[in-house]
Coordinates of C-alpha atoms and ligand atoms in Angstrom, one line a residue:
M1 CA -27.1 -22.1 2.7
H2 CA -24.0 -21.2 4.6
V3 CA -24.7 -19.7 8.0
F4 CA -22.0 -17.4 9.1
P5 CA -21.1 -16.8 12.7
F6 CA -21.7 -13.3 14.1
Q7 CA -20.1 -10.7 11.9
P8 CA -19.9 -7.1 13.1
N9 CA -21.5 -4.8 10.7
Y10 CA -19.1 -2.0 9.7
R11 CA -20.8 -1.3 6.4
E12 CA -23.0 1.5 7.6
L13 CA -19.8 3.4 8.5
F14 CA -18.9 3.8 4.8
V15 CA -20.2 5.8 1.8
G16 CA -21.3 4.2 -1.4
L17 CA -21.2 0.5 -0.6
D18 CA -24.8 0.0 -1.9
A19 CA -24.0 2.0 -5.1
L20 CA -25.4 -0.1 -8.1
V21 CA -23.3 -1.0 -11.2
P22 CA -24.5 -2.5 -14.5
Q23 CA -24.3 -6.3 -14.8
V24 CA -23.6 -8.2 -17.9
K25 CA -26.8 -10.3 -17.6
G26 CA -28.7 -7.1 -17.4
G27 CA -29.9 -4.9 -14.5
L28 CA -28.0 -3.4 -11.7
A29 CA -26.3 -4.9 -8.6
P30 CA -24.2 -3.5 -5.8
A31 CA -20.5 -3.5 -6.7
I32 CA -18.2 -5.6 -4.6
N33 CA -14.9 -3.9 -4.0
F34 CA -12.0 -6.1 -3.4
D35 CA -9.5 -3.5 -4.5
N36 CA -8.9 -1.8 -1.2
A37 CA -5.1 -2.0 -1.5
A38 CA -5.4 0.5 -4.3
T39 CA -7.7 3.0 -2.6
T40 CA -10.6 2.9 -0.2
P41 CA -14.1 4.4 -0.1
P42 CA -14.7 7.3 2.3
L43 CA -16.0 6.9 5.8
M44 CA -19.4 8.6 6.6
K45 CA -17.6 10.4 9.4
V46 CA -15.0 11.7 7.0
M47 CA -17.7 13.2 4.7
A48 CA -19.6 14.6 7.7
E49 CA -16.5 16.3 9.1
I50 CA -15.6 17.7 5.7
N51 CA -19.1 19.2 5.4
Q52 CA -19.1 20.5 9.0
F53 CA -15.7 22.1 8.5
A54 CA -16.4 23.5 5.0
P55 CA -18.1 26.8 6.2
F56 CA -15.0 27.6 8.2
Y57 CA -12.5 26.7 5.5
S58 CA -9.8 29.3 5.3
S59 CA -6.1 29.9 4.8
I60 CA -3.6 28.2 7.1
H61 CA -1.0 30.3 9.0
R62 CA -1.6 33.4 6.9
G63 CA -4.7 35.2 8.1
A64 CA -5.7 37.0 11.3
G65 CA -9.4 36.3 10.6
Y66 CA -11.4 33.9 12.9
K67 CA -11.8 31.3 10.3
S68 CA -8.1 31.4 9.4
V69 CA -7.1 31.0 13.1
L70 CA -9.5 28.1 13.5
S71 CA -8.3 26.4 10.3
S72 CA -4.7 26.8 11.5
Q73 CA -5.5 25.3 14.9
I74 CA -7.2 22.3 13.4
Y75 CA -4.3 21.8 11.0
E76 CA -1.6 22.0 13.7
R77 CA -3.6 19.9 16.2
A78 CA -3.9 17.1 13.6
R79 CA -0.2 16.5 13.8
K80 CA -0.6 15.3 17.4
T81 CA -3.6 13.0 16.4
V82 CA -1.4 11.4 13.7
L83 CA 1.5 10.9 16.1
A84 CA -0.8 9.3 18.7
F85 CA -2.2 7.0 16.1
V86 CA 1.2 5.5 15.4
G87 CA 2.8 5.8 18.8
G88 CA 5.2 8.6 17.8
L89 CA 6.7 11.0 20.4
S90 CA 5.7 14.5 19.7
D91 CA 8.7 16.2 21.3
L92 CA 11.2 14.5 19.0
N93 CA 9.3 13.8 15.8
T94 CA 7.8 16.1 13.2
V95 CA 4.7 15.2 11.1
I96 CA 5.0 16.6 7.6
F97 CA 1.8 16.7 5.6
V98 CA 2.3 15.6 1.9
K99 CA 0.1 14.3 -0.9
N100 CA 0.7 10.6 -0.4
T101 CA 3.2 7.9 0.5
T102 CA 5.0 8.5 -2.8
E103 CA 5.6 12.1 -2.1
A104 CA 6.7 11.3 1.5
I105 CA 9.3 8.8 0.3
N106 CA 10.6 11.2 -2.4
K107 CA 10.8 13.9 0.2
L108 CA 12.9 11.7 2.5
S109 CA 15.1 10.7 -0.3
Y110 CA 16.0 14.4 -0.9
R111 CA 16.3 15.2 2.8
L112 CA 18.8 12.4 3.5
W113 CA 20.7 12.9 0.2
N114 CA 24.3 14.1 0.3
P115 CA 25.2 14.8 -3.4
R116 CA 28.9 14.7 -2.6
K117 CA 28.7 11.1 -1.5
K118 CA 27.2 8.0 -3.0
E119 CA 25.7 6.6 0.2
V120 CA 24.0 3.2 0.5
I121 CA 20.3 2.5 0.9
L122 CA 19.1 -1.0 1.6
T123 CA 15.7 -1.7 0.3
T124 CA 14.1 -5.0 -0.6
W125 CA 12.8 -7.1 -3.4
M126 CA 9.2 -6.8 -2.1
E127 CA 8.8 -3.0 -2.4
H128 CA 6.4 -0.9 -4.2
H129 CA 8.0 1.3 -6.9
S130 CA 7.4 4.2 -4.7
N131 CA 10.0 2.8 -2.2
L132 CA 12.4 1.8 -5.0
L133 CA 12.7 4.6 -7.6
P134 CA 13.2 7.6 -5.3
W135 CA 16.4 5.9 -4.0
R136 CA 17.8 4.7 -7.2
D137 CA 18.9 8.0 -8.7
K138 CA 20.6 9.4 -5.6
Y139 CA 22.1 6.5 -3.8
Q140 CA 23.8 3.2 -4.2
V141 CA 20.9 0.8 -3.7
D142 CA 21.0 -2.8 -2.7
Y143 CA 18.1 -5.2 -2.1
V144 CA 17.4 -7.6 0.7
E145 CA 16.5 -11.1 -0.6
L146 CA 13.2 -12.9 -0.1
N147 CA 12.7 -16.0 2.0
E148 CA 10.7 -19.1 0.9
Q149 CA 7.4 -17.5 2.0
G150 CA 7.9 -14.4 -0.1
G151 CA 8.8 -12.3 3.0
L152 CA 12.2 -10.9 3.9
N153 CA 15.3 -13.0 4.5
L154 CA 16.6 -11.3 7.7
E155 CA 19.9 -13.2 7.6
D156 CA 20.5 -11.6 4.2
L157 CA 19.6 -8.2 5.7
E158 CA 22.2 -8.7 8.4
Q159 CA 24.8 -10.0 5.9
K160 CA 24.3 -6.9 3.7
L161 CA 24.6 -4.5 6.7
L162 CA 27.8 -6.3 7.7
H163 CA 29.1 -6.2 4.2
Y164 CA 28.7 -2.4 3.9
Q165 CA 30.5 -1.9 7.3
G166 CA 28.3 0.8 8.7
A167 CA 27.9 2.7 5.4
V168 CA 24.1 1.9 5.0
K169 CA 22.3 5.1 5.7
L170 CA 18.8 3.7 5.7
V171 CA 16.8 0.5 5.5
A172 CA 13.7 1.3 3.5
V173 CA 11.1 -1.4 3.9
S174 CA 7.4 -1.9 3.5
G175 CA 5.3 -2.6 6.7
A176 CA 3.0 -4.8 4.6
S177 CA 3.2 -5.8 1.0
N178 CA 0.6 -4.5 -1.5
V179 CA 1.2 -7.7 -3.5
T180 CA 1.1 -10.6 -0.9
G181 CA -0.1 -8.8 2.2
I182 CA 3.0 -10.2 4.0
M183 CA 3.7 -8.1 7.1
N184 CA 7.4 -7.5 7.8
P185 CA 8.7 -7.8 11.3
I186 CA 9.5 -4.0 11.4
H187 CA 10.7 -3.9 15.0
R188 CA 13.1 -6.8 14.5
I189 CA 14.3 -5.1 11.3
A190 CA 14.7 -1.8 13.1
E191 CA 16.8 -3.5 15.8
I192 CA 19.1 -5.1 13.3
A193 CA 19.4 -1.9 11.3
H194 CA 20.2 0.2 14.4
R195 CA 23.0 -2.3 15.4
Y196 CA 24.7 -1.3 12.2
Q197 CA 24.1 2.5 12.6
A198 CA 21.4 2.5 9.9
R199 CA 18.0 4.1 10.3
I200 CA 14.8 2.6 9.1
L201 CA 11.9 3.9 7.0
V202 CA 8.7 1.9 7.1
D203 CA 6.5 2.4 4.1
A204 CA 3.2 2.0 5.9
A205 CA 0.9 2.6 3.0
Q206 CA -0.6 -0.9 3.4
L207 CA 0.0 -1.2 7.2
A208 CA -1.5 1.9 8.6
P209 CA -5.1 1.1 7.5
H210 CA -5.1 -2.5 8.6
A211 CA -3.0 -3.0 11.7
A212 CA -1.8 -1.1 14.8
I213 CA 1.5 0.7 14.5
D214 CA 3.8 1.7 17.4
M215 CA 6.9 3.7 16.4
R216 CA 8.2 3.1 20.0
P217 CA 10.4 5.6 22.0
H218 CA 13.6 6.8 20.4
H219 CA 15.8 5.1 23.0
S220 CA 14.4 1.7 22.1
P221 CA 16.6 -0.2 19.6
E222 CA 13.3 -1.3 17.9
H223 CA 12.0 2.2 17.2
I224 CA 10.9 3.2 13.8
D225 CA 12.8 6.3 12.6
F226 CA 10.6 7.3 9.6
L227 CA 7.1 6.4 8.7
A228 CA 5.1 7.2 5.6
F229 CA 1.4 6.5 4.7
S230 CA -1.5 7.8 2.6
A231 CA -5.0 8.7 3.9
H232 CA -6.7 7.6 0.7
K233 CA -5.9 3.9 1.6
M234 CA -7.5 4.5 5.0
Y235 CA -10.9 5.7 4.0
A236 CA -10.1 9.4 3.8
P237 CA -9.5 10.1 0.0
F238 CA -8.8 13.8 0.1
G239 CA -5.3 13.9 -1.2
I240 CA -3.2 13.8 2.0
G241 CA -0.4 11.7 3.3
V242 CA 2.2 11.9 6.0
L243 CA 5.9 11.6 6.6
I244 CA 7.0 11.3 10.2
G245 CA 10.6 11.5 11.3
P246 CA 13.0 13.1 13.8
S247 CA 12.6 16.9 13.7
Q248 CA 16.4 17.2 13.8
V249 CA 16.8 15.5 10.4
F250 CA 14.5 18.1 8.7
E251 CA 16.2 21.1 10.4
Q252 CA 19.2 20.6 8.1
G253 CA 19.5 21.6 4.5
N254 CA 17.1 23.1 2.0
P255 CA 13.7 21.7 1.2
E256 CA 13.3 20.0 -2.2
Y257 CA 10.4 22.4 -2.9
S258 CA 10.7 26.0 -1.8
G259 CA 8.2 28.9 -1.9
G260 CA 5.4 30.3 0.2
G261 CA 5.0 28.8 3.7
T262 CA 8.6 27.5 3.9
V263 CA 10.5 30.6 5.2
K264 CA 10.8 32.9 8.2
F265 CA 12.2 35.7 6.1
V266 CA 13.5 36.4 2.6
T267 CA 15.9 39.1 1.5
K268 CA 17.3 39.9 -2.0
D269 CA 20.1 37.4 -1.5
Q270 CA 19.2 35.3 1.5
V271 CA 16.5 32.8 2.7
F272 CA 15.9 32.1 6.4
W273 CA 14.1 28.7 6.4
D274 CA 11.2 28.2 8.8
D275 CA 11.5 25.2 11.3
P276 CA 10.2 21.8 10.3
P277 CA 7.5 20.8 9.5
H278 CA 6.6 24.2 7.9
K279 CA 9.9 24.3 5.9
E280 CA 8.8 21.0 4.2
E281 CA 5.3 22.0 3.3
A282 CA 5.6 24.5 0.4
G283 CA 2.5 26.2 -0.8
T284 CA -1.1 26.3 0.6
P285 CA -1.7 23.3 2.8
N286 CA -4.5 20.8 2.2
I287 CA -6.6 21.4 5.3
L288 CA -9.6 19.4 4.0
G289 CA -7.3 16.5 3.6
V290 CA -6.2 16.9 7.1
V291 CA -9.7 17.1 8.4
A292 CA -10.5 13.9 6.5
L293 CA -7.5 12.1 7.9
V294 CA -8.3 13.0 11.5
A295 CA -11.8 11.8 11.1
A296 CA -10.6 8.5 9.7
I297 CA -8.1 8.1 12.5
E298 CA -10.8 8.8 15.1
T299 CA -13.1 6.2 13.6
L300 CA -10.4 3.5 13.3
R301 CA -9.2 4.2 16.8
S302 CA -12.7 3.9 18.2
I303 CA -13.0 0.5 16.6
G304 CA -9.5 -0.4 17.6
M305 CA -6.8 -1.4 15.2
K306 CA -6.5 -4.8 16.7
T307 CA -10.2 -5.4 16.0
V308 CA -9.7 -4.1 12.5
Y309 CA -6.8 -6.5 11.9
K310 CA -8.8 -9.5 13.4
Q311 CA -11.8 -8.7 11.2
E312 CA -9.7 -8.6 8.0
E313 CA -7.7 -11.7 9.1
R314 CA -10.9 -13.6 9.3
L315 CA -11.8 -12.6 5.7
L316 CA -8.3 -13.5 4.6
N317 CA -8.2 -17.0 6.2
Y318 CA -11.7 -17.9 5.1
T319 CA -11.2 -16.9 1.5
Q320 CA -7.7 -18.3 1.1
K321 CA -8.7 -21.6 2.7
K322 CA -11.6 -21.9 0.2
M323 CA -9.4 -20.9 -2.7
E324 CA -6.7 -23.5 -1.7
K325 CA -9.4 -26.2 -2.1
M326 CA -10.3 -25.0 -5.7
T327 CA -8.6 -26.7 -8.6
G328 CA -7.0 -24.4 -11.2
I329 CA -5.9 -21.7 -8.8
E330 CA -2.4 -20.8 -8.1
L331 CA -1.8 -18.8 -4.9
Y332 CA 1.3 -16.7 -4.2
A333 CA 1.4 -16.2 -0.4
P334 CA 1.0 -18.8 2.4
L335 CA -1.3 -18.4 5.4
N336 CA 1.4 -19.4 7.8
T337 CA 3.0 -16.0 7.8
P338 CA 1.4 -12.7 9.2
R339 CA -0.5 -11.0 6.5
I340 CA -3.0 -8.2 6.0
G341 CA -6.0 -9.1 3.8
V342 CA -4.4 -9.4 0.4
I343 CA -4.6 -12.5 -1.7
P344 CA -2.5 -12.8 -4.9
F345 CA -3.5 -15.6 -7.3
N346 CA -3.8 -16.7 -10.9
V347 CA -6.1 -19.1 -12.7
V348 CA -4.0 -21.7 -14.4
G349 CA -4.1 -21.2 -18.1
M350 CA -5.7 -17.8 -18.0
D351 CA -4.3 -14.4 -18.4
H352 CA -4.5 -12.3 -15.2
E353 CA -6.3 -9.5 -17.1
E354 CA -8.9 -11.9 -18.5
V355 CA -9.7 -13.2 -14.9
A356 CA -10.0 -9.7 -13.5
Q357 CA -12.2 -8.6 -16.3
A358 CA -14.4 -11.7 -16.0
L359 CA -14.9 -11.1 -12.3
S360 CA -16.0 -7.5 -13.0
R361 CA -18.2 -8.5 -16.0
E362 CA -19.8 -11.5 -14.4
G363 CA -20.1 -10.4 -10.8
G364 CA -19.5 -6.7 -10.5
I365 CA -16.4 -7.6 -8.5
A366 CA -13.5 -5.2 -8.5
V367 CA -10.1 -6.7 -8.2
R368 CA -6.7 -5.5 -9.4
N369 CA -4.4 -7.3 -11.8
G370 CA -0.9 -6.8 -13.2
C371 CA 2.2 -6.0 -11.3
F372 CA 0.7 -3.6 -8.8
C373 CA 3.7 -1.1 -9.1
A374 CA 5.9 -3.8 -7.6
S375 CA 7.3 -5.4 -10.8
P376 CA 10.5 -6.8 -9.3
Y377 CA 8.5 -8.6 -6.6
V378 CA 5.9 -10.0 -9.0
Q379 CA 8.8 -11.2 -11.3
K380 CA 10.2 -13.1 -8.3
L381 CA 6.9 -14.5 -7.2
L382 CA 6.2 -15.7 -10.8
R383 CA 9.8 -17.1 -11.0
I384 CA 10.5 -15.2 -14.3
S385 CA 14.2 -14.9 -15.1
D386 CA 15.7 -11.5 -16.2
R387 CA 16.2 -13.0 -19.6
E388 CA 12.6 -14.1 -20.0
L389 CA 11.4 -10.8 -18.8
G390 CA 13.7 -9.0 -21.3
N391 CA 12.2 -11.1 -24.1
I392 CA 8.7 -10.2 -22.9
I393 CA 9.4 -6.5 -22.7
N394 CA 10.9 -6.5 -26.1
N395 CA 8.1 -8.4 -27.8
P396 CA 4.9 -6.3 -28.0
L397 CA 2.9 -9.5 -29.0
L398 CA 3.6 -11.2 -25.7
P399 CA 1.2 -10.6 -22.8
H400 CA 2.8 -8.9 -19.8
P401 CA 3.1 -11.2 -16.8
G402 CA 1.0 -10.5 -13.8
I403 CA -1.2 -11.6 -10.9
V404 CA -4.8 -11.1 -9.8
R405 CA -5.2 -9.5 -6.4
I406 CA -8.0 -9.5 -3.9
S407 CA -7.6 -6.9 -1.2
F408 CA -10.0 -6.5 1.7
G409 CA -11.2 -3.5 3.6
L410 CA -12.8 -3.4 7.0
Y411 CA -16.3 -3.4 5.5
N412 CA -16.1 -6.5 3.3
T413 CA -18.2 -9.5 4.3
L414 CA -18.1 -13.3 4.1
E415 CA -21.2 -13.1 1.9
E416 CA -19.3 -10.9 -0.6
V417 CA -16.5 -13.5 -0.5
N418 CA -18.8 -16.3 -1.2
Q419 CA -20.3 -14.4 -4.2
M420 CA -16.8 -13.9 -5.5
L421 CA -15.9 -17.5 -5.0
S422 CA -18.9 -18.7 -6.9
V423 CA -18.2 -16.4 -9.9
L424 CA -14.6 -17.4 -9.8
Q425 CA -15.6 -21.1 -9.9
G426 CA -17.8 -20.4 -12.9
I427 CA -14.9 -18.7 -14.7
I428 CA -12.6 -21.7 -14.0
I429 CA -15.1 -24.2 -15.2
L430 CA -15.6 -22.3 -18.4
E431 CA -11.9 -22.1 -18.9
Q432 CA -11.5 -25.8 -18.3
R433 CA -14.2 -26.6 -20.8
K434 CA -12.6 -24.4 -23.4
T435 CA -9.2 -26.1 -22.9
K436 CA -10.8 -29.5 -23.2
L437 CA -12.6 -28.5 -26.3
L438 CA -9.5 -27.1 -27.8
S439 CA -7.4 -30.2 -27.1
N440 CA -10.2 -32.4 -28.5
S441 CA -10.5 -30.3 -31.6
V442 CA -6.7 -30.4 -32.1
K443 CA -6.9 -34.2 -31.7
Q444 CA -9.8 -34.4 -34.2
G445 CA -8.1 -32.0 -36.6
Y446 CA -10.5 -29.1 -36.4
T447 CA -9.2 -25.7 -37.5
S448 CA -8.7 -22.7 -35.2
K449 CA -11.9 -21.2 -36.8
T450 CA -13.9 -23.7 -34.7
F451 CA -12.3 -22.5 -31.6
S452 CA -12.8 -18.8 -32.3
Y453 CA -16.5 -19.6 -33.0
Y454 CA -16.7 -21.2 -29.5
N455 CA -14.8 -18.3 -27.9
N456 CA -17.2 -15.7 -29.4
N457 CA -20.3 -17.6 -28.5
I458 CA -19.8 -18.5 -24.8
Ligands
LIG1 N1 3.7 1.7 -0.9 C1 2.9 0.7 -1.0 C2 3.2 -0.6 -0.3 C3 1.7 0.9 -1.7 O1 0.8 -0.1 -1.7 C4 1.4 2.1 -2.3 C5 0.1 2.3 -3.1 N2 -0.3 1.2 -3.9 C6 2.4 3.1 -2.2 C7 3.5 2.9 -1.5 C8 2.2 4.4 -2.9 O2 1.1 5.1 -2.3 P1 0.5 6.4 -2.9 O3 0.0 6.0 -4.3 O4 -0.6 6.7 -2.0 O5 1.5 7.4 -3.0

């Protein structure tokens, strides 16, 4: 039996980790969730705060009643908590509450947009679609190339900034990849971008839950201008996200959504917009989401983001080192580059979907497979040419390319990892036996009927 060194127990901080799911061999077992990059289970404190606040739930900014005033205070105070969590200055920045990172980035894409000019946005080949598509329809978009490790080629970033001669409006980059977990050197990127008069947006959907963020003061060349993240990836799944940026940027222009809550005054012909952030938050705000987010931030801060990172780094290193020793596994991100706890892999000869389904069926282990809403990045990691991809897309009979992804949360344990490794080993052995049988049967002239019998009876 493997004896693990002391592991802090964070499991009791979370809801639902002991929930039982049906197993293929019969009976029920606790589900193992290695799909935290998609979304995360709620913290106990999040649920407790929601329940405590619920009796006082009321409309924000619109009522004179006690509950309404209280709700408004809690909502407004939360902006400071969010800023403190990411080292943002409250006198210069505004915190806009949105649904999620996708909405935050779309909002910024409208706010910075000048329809009379086709301005340049530099994004990268490792982005989530949410940090690609909102830019494509309004700007000229260019992409920073990858380096050997699958991270960003900073020389290419600088070359591109030089090439556009100060015309790049924004460098839009992920803080950490949802495919490889690779963490980008955001302050170094900010420093380079600022040298060429470009601002920087960090898509922190994967960074905020797993590592400390410091936006740094505005006078620092390394400061982060805009930051976006989602609460559902940081243990507060109540439909809230944030966009942070200089207040001054949001004072200009019209919001992309208008309506209740966005104005100071409306006449028959005129609109007097409210100041940001209110101007950017059309409709009734999501106060329960905000309560949940604050509770999650308080919990994470009390543990300490450095501790969170170290805990997940331990899971990452342990798991990947074990997987590197297994035959039949292809890994797509090296350990010698800073990463959050995400491991992209494939089993040689098996479709990514087959592997993910087998992990779930055989071990109650939830992972994700496919392209993770980052198709251009996955295409590059799998070294698929545009022509090959075109053929695949146009042929419905061909399986779509993809990868299997393990992604850790704070509560995952080495025991869970070992369980997963043993199920994965079983899947690989079975696959290797199948391949051997197939090649033997081809040699011996058996028909494909034999193989399908084997396939259906294992
Ligand atoms: N960016 C990254 C890096 C992500 O991983 C995700 C979610 N997978 C998003 C953006 C979009 O986040 P949301 O779905 O919460 O809007």
